[in-house]
PDB file of C-alpha atoms in Angstrom:
ATOM      1  CA  UNK A1061      17.247  51.307 -28.712  1.00 50.00           C
ATOM      2  CA  UNK A1062      16.003  47.975 -30.063  1.00 55.00           C
ATOM      3  CA  UNK A1063      14.451  45.567 -27.593  1.00 53.00           C
ATOM      4  CA  UNK A1064      14.332  41.835 -28.174  1.00 50.00           C
ATOM      5  CA  UNK A1065      11.822  39.577 -26.528  1.00 52.00           C
ATOM      6  CA  UNK A1066      11.986  35.908 -25.666  1.00 50.00           C
ATOM      7  CA  UNK A1067       9.027  33.707 -25.054  1.00 51.00           C
ATOM      8  CA  UNK A1068       8.398  32.465 -21.514  1.00 51.00           C
ATOM      9  CA  UNK A1069       9.289  28.950 -22.642  1.00 51.00           C
ATOM     10  CA  UNK A1070      12.668  30.100 -23.960  1.00 53.00           C
ATOM     11  CA  UNK A1071      13.448  31.976 -20.756  1.00 48.00           C
ATOM     12  CA  UNK A1072      12.456  29.082 -18.506  1.00 48.00           C
ATOM     13  CA  UNK A1073      14.420  26.568 -20.540  1.00 50.00           C
ATOM     14  CA  UNK A1074      17.526  28.752 -20.655  1.00 51.00           C
ATOM     15  CA  UNK A1075      17.392  29.502 -16.916  1.00 52.00           C
ATOM     16  CA  UNK A1076      16.723  25.886 -15.953  1.00 48.00           C
ATOM     17  CA  UNK A1077      19.572  24.642 -18.108  1.00 49.00           C
ATOM     18  CA  UNK A1078      22.057  26.975 -16.406  1.00 50.00           C
ATOM     19  CA  UNK A1079      20.632  26.279 -12.955  1.00 47.00           C
ATOM     20  CA  UNK A1080      20.685  22.513 -13.460  1.00 45.00           C
ATOM     21  CA  UNK A1081      24.301  22.567 -14.635  1.00 46.00           C
ATOM     22  CA  UNK A1082      25.332  24.721 -11.679  1.00 39.00           C
ATOM     23  CA  UNK A1083      23.516  22.470  -9.204  1.00 40.00           C
ATOM     24  CA  UNK A1084      25.115  19.343 -10.623  1.00 39.00           C
ATOM     25  CA  UNK A1085      28.563  20.899 -10.438  1.00 39.00           C
ATOM     26  CA  UNK A1086      28.411  22.749  -7.121  1.00 37.00           C
ATOM     27  CA  UNK A1087      25.658  21.338  -4.940  1.00 39.00           C
ATOM     28  CA  UNK A1088      26.663  19.976  -1.542  1.00 40.00           C
ATOM     29  CA  UNK A1089      24.532  16.883  -2.003  1.00 41.00           C
ATOM     30  CA  UNK A1090      26.149  15.860  -5.269  1.00 36.00           C
ATOM     31  CA  UNK A1091      29.595  16.345  -3.730  1.00 39.00           C
ATOM     32  CA  UNK A1092      28.606  14.095  -0.818  1.00 42.00           C
ATOM     33  CA  UNK A1093      27.056  11.383  -2.960  1.00 53.00           C
ATOM     34  CA  UNK A1094      28.521   8.048  -2.073  1.00 70.00           C
ATOM     35  CA  UNK A1095      27.595   4.636  -0.771  1.00 86.00           C
ATOM     36  CA  UNK A1096      27.006   5.946   2.770  1.00 90.00           C
ATOM     37  CA  UNK A1097      24.772   8.865   3.751  1.00 93.00           C
ATOM     38  CA  UNK A1098      24.015  10.113   7.260  1.00 93.00           C
ATOM     39  CA  UNK A1099      20.235  10.576   7.352  1.00 93.00           C
ATOM     40  CA  UNK A1100      19.620  11.568  10.958  1.00 93.00           C
ATOM     41  CA  UNK A1101      21.617  12.232  14.114  1.00 92.00           C
ATOM     42  CA  UNK A1102      20.022  13.082  17.431  1.00 91.00           C
ATOM     43  CA  UNK A1103      22.096  14.661  20.146  1.00 89.00           C
ATOM     44  CA  UNK A1104      24.702  16.513  18.052  1.00 89.00           C
ATOM     45  CA  UNK A1105      24.965  20.111  16.896  1.00 88.00           C
ATOM     46  CA  UNK A1106      25.794  21.071  13.301  1.00 89.00           C
ATOM     47  CA  UNK A1107      29.545  21.040  13.917  1.00 90.00           C
ATOM     48  CA  UNK A1108      29.358  17.548  15.394  1.00 89.00           C
ATOM     49  CA  UNK A1109      27.235  16.262  12.518  1.00 91.00           C
ATOM     50  CA  UNK A1110      29.703  17.685   9.987  1.00 92.00           C
ATOM     51  CA  UNK A1111      32.574  16.038  11.860  1.00 91.00           C
ATOM     52  CA  UNK A1112      30.745  12.694  11.841  1.00 92.00           C
ATOM     53  CA  UNK A1113      29.924  12.929   8.125  1.00 93.00           C
ATOM     54  CA  UNK A1114      33.539  13.749   7.297  1.00 92.00           C
ATOM     55  CA  UNK A1115      34.739  10.800   9.361  1.00 92.00           C
ATOM     56  CA  UNK A1116      32.311   8.324   7.785  1.00 92.00           C
ATOM     57  CA  UNK A1117      33.005   9.611   4.278  1.00 90.00           C
ATOM     58  CA  UNK A1118      36.388   7.848   4.441  1.00 88.00           C
ATOM     59  CA  UNK A1119      34.783   4.406   4.786  1.00 90.00           C
ATOM     60  CA  UNK A1120      34.929   1.954   1.920  1.00 88.00           C
ATOM     61  CA  UNK A1121      31.669   0.017   1.718  1.00 88.00           C
ATOM     62  CA  UNK A1122      31.618  -3.157  -0.416  1.00 88.00           C
ATOM     63  CA  UNK A1123      29.327  -3.046  -3.452  1.00 88.00           C
ATOM     64  CA  UNK A1124      25.847  -4.548  -3.519  1.00 90.00           C
ATOM     65  CA  UNK A1125      24.263  -3.331  -0.279  1.00 91.00           C
ATOM     66  CA  UNK A1126      21.121  -1.247   0.137  1.00 93.00           C
ATOM     67  CA  UNK A1127      19.276  -0.265   3.301  1.00 94.00           C
ATOM     68  CA  UNK A1128      19.385   1.717   6.518  1.00 96.00           C
ATOM     69  CA  UNK A1129      21.319   1.127   9.706  1.00 95.00           C
ATOM     70  CA  UNK A1130      20.503   2.607  13.105  1.00 97.00           C
ATOM     71  CA  UNK A1131      23.104   2.883  15.855  1.00 96.00           C
ATOM     72  CA  UNK A1132      23.134   4.143  19.413  1.00 96.00           C
ATOM     73  CA  UNK A1133      26.426   5.604  20.586  1.00 94.00           C
ATOM     74  CA  UNK A1134      27.248   5.968  24.272  1.00 93.00           C
ATOM     75  CA  UNK A1135      29.572   8.896  24.908  1.00 90.00           C
ATOM     76  CA  UNK A1136      31.674   9.596  27.979  1.00 87.00           C
ATOM     77  CA  UNK A1137      34.223  12.401  28.241  1.00 83.00           C
ATOM     78  CA  UNK A1138      34.012  13.149  24.514  1.00 79.00           C
ATOM     79  CA  UNK A1139      34.871   9.559  23.573  1.00 86.00           C
ATOM     80  CA  UNK A1140      32.670   6.841  22.098  1.00 90.00           C
ATOM     81  CA  UNK A1141      32.435   4.147  24.774  1.00 92.00           C
ATOM     82  CA  UNK A1142      29.992   1.770  23.094  1.00 94.00           C
ATOM     83  CA  UNK A1143      28.310   1.453  19.705  1.00 95.00           C
ATOM     84  CA  UNK A1144      25.073  -0.561  19.670  1.00 95.00           C
ATOM     85  CA  UNK A1145      23.347  -1.628  16.470  1.00 96.00           C
ATOM     86  CA  UNK A1146      19.544  -1.434  16.559  1.00 95.00           C
ATOM     87  CA  UNK A1147      18.679  -4.489  14.507  1.00 94.00           C
ATOM     88  CA  UNK A1148      14.895  -3.947  14.713  1.00 95.00           C
ATOM     89  CA  UNK A1149      15.073  -0.360  13.408  1.00 95.00           C
ATOM     90  CA  UNK A1150      17.557  -1.238  10.643  1.00 94.00           C
ATOM     91  CA  UNK A1151      16.562  -2.483   7.208  1.00 94.00           C
ATOM     92  CA  UNK A1152      20.052  -3.753   6.328  1.00 92.00           C
ATOM     93  CA  UNK A1153      21.100  -6.777   8.348  1.00 90.00           C
ATOM     94  CA  UNK A1154      24.544  -7.605   7.001  1.00 91.00           C
ATOM     95  CA  UNK A1155      26.848  -8.096   9.954  1.00 92.00           C
ATOM     96  CA  UNK A1156      30.036  -7.408   7.988  1.00 91.00           C
ATOM     97  CA  UNK A1157      28.783  -3.922   7.021  1.00 93.00           C
ATOM     98  CA  UNK A1158      27.607  -3.286  10.592  1.00 94.00           C
ATOM     99  CA  UNK A1159      31.062  -4.235  11.922  1.00 95.00           C
ATOM    100  CA  UNK A1160      32.844  -1.928   9.464  1.00 93.00           C
ATOM    101  CA  UNK A1161      30.718   1.025  10.563  1.00 95.00           C
ATOM    102  CA  UNK A1162      30.854   0.147  14.287  1.00 95.00           C
ATOM    103  CA  UNK A1163      34.655   0.006  14.199  1.00 94.00           C
ATOM    104  CA  UNK A1164      34.830   3.326  12.394  1.00 94.00           C
ATOM    105  CA  UNK A1165      32.431   4.965  14.853  1.00 94.00           C
ATOM    106  CA  UNK A1166      34.564   3.789  17.782  1.00 93.00           C
ATOM    107  CA  UNK A1167      37.537   5.642  16.271  1.00 91.00           C
ATOM    108  CA  UNK A1168      35.623   8.893  15.710  1.00 91.00           C
ATOM    109  CA  UNK A1169      36.708  11.851  17.857  1.00 88.00           C
ATOM    110  CA  UNK A1170      33.464  13.324  19.216  1.00 87.00           C
ATOM    111  CA  UNK A1171      33.131  17.096  19.331  1.00 81.00           C
ATOM    112  CA  UNK A1172      32.710  18.328  22.933  1.00 80.00           C
ATOM    113  CA  UNK A1173      29.107  18.680  24.047  1.00 77.00           C
ATOM    114  CA  UNK A1174      26.437  17.942  26.627  1.00 72.00           C
ATOM    115  CA  UNK A1175      25.278  14.489  25.582  1.00 78.00           C
ATOM    116  CA  UNK A1176      25.571  10.935  26.795  1.00 88.00           C
ATOM    117  CA  UNK A1177      23.755   9.065  24.036  1.00 92.00           C
ATOM    118  CA  UNK A1178      23.641   9.743  20.295  1.00 93.00           C
ATOM    119  CA  UNK A1179      21.322   8.074  17.828  1.00 95.00           C
ATOM    120  CA  UNK A1180      22.562   7.725  14.268  1.00 95.00           C
ATOM    121  CA  UNK A1181      20.663   6.638  11.163  1.00 96.00           C
ATOM    122  CA  UNK A1182      22.681   5.835   8.022  1.00 95.00           C
ATOM    123  CA  UNK A1183      21.511   4.995   4.492  1.00 95.00           C
ATOM    124  CA  UNK A1184      23.712   2.630   2.467  1.00 94.00           C
ATOM    125  CA  UNK A1185      23.513   2.287  -1.306  1.00 91.00           C
ATOM    126  CA  UNK A1186      26.655   0.656  -2.610  1.00 82.00           C
TER     127      UNK A1186
END
């Protein structure tokens, strides 16, 4: 039975090419790429974080903004009662963008859990 050999360079290139194409097509991160990305959430479990990301994914952010926003959400009986913007911790200080996100967060249906305060950090690149 004849055996063919490939050089290590050929194997690496062929494997990387297939892997790269697969990652670009199927990776979770590339599917979630958009102007708004949830960087960090404290106080929520994985299900809650997924729910929040899905909710925020529907937002339309105007073009031309770059930076991070930090919010504190007060929760009572699985409802958002107040959304506070942490201006000092945020690198984006455009009030119209802050208002869009605050209003959306107020409409979000929180997953049940044992928490009173959530901290949310969002990256915007529109």
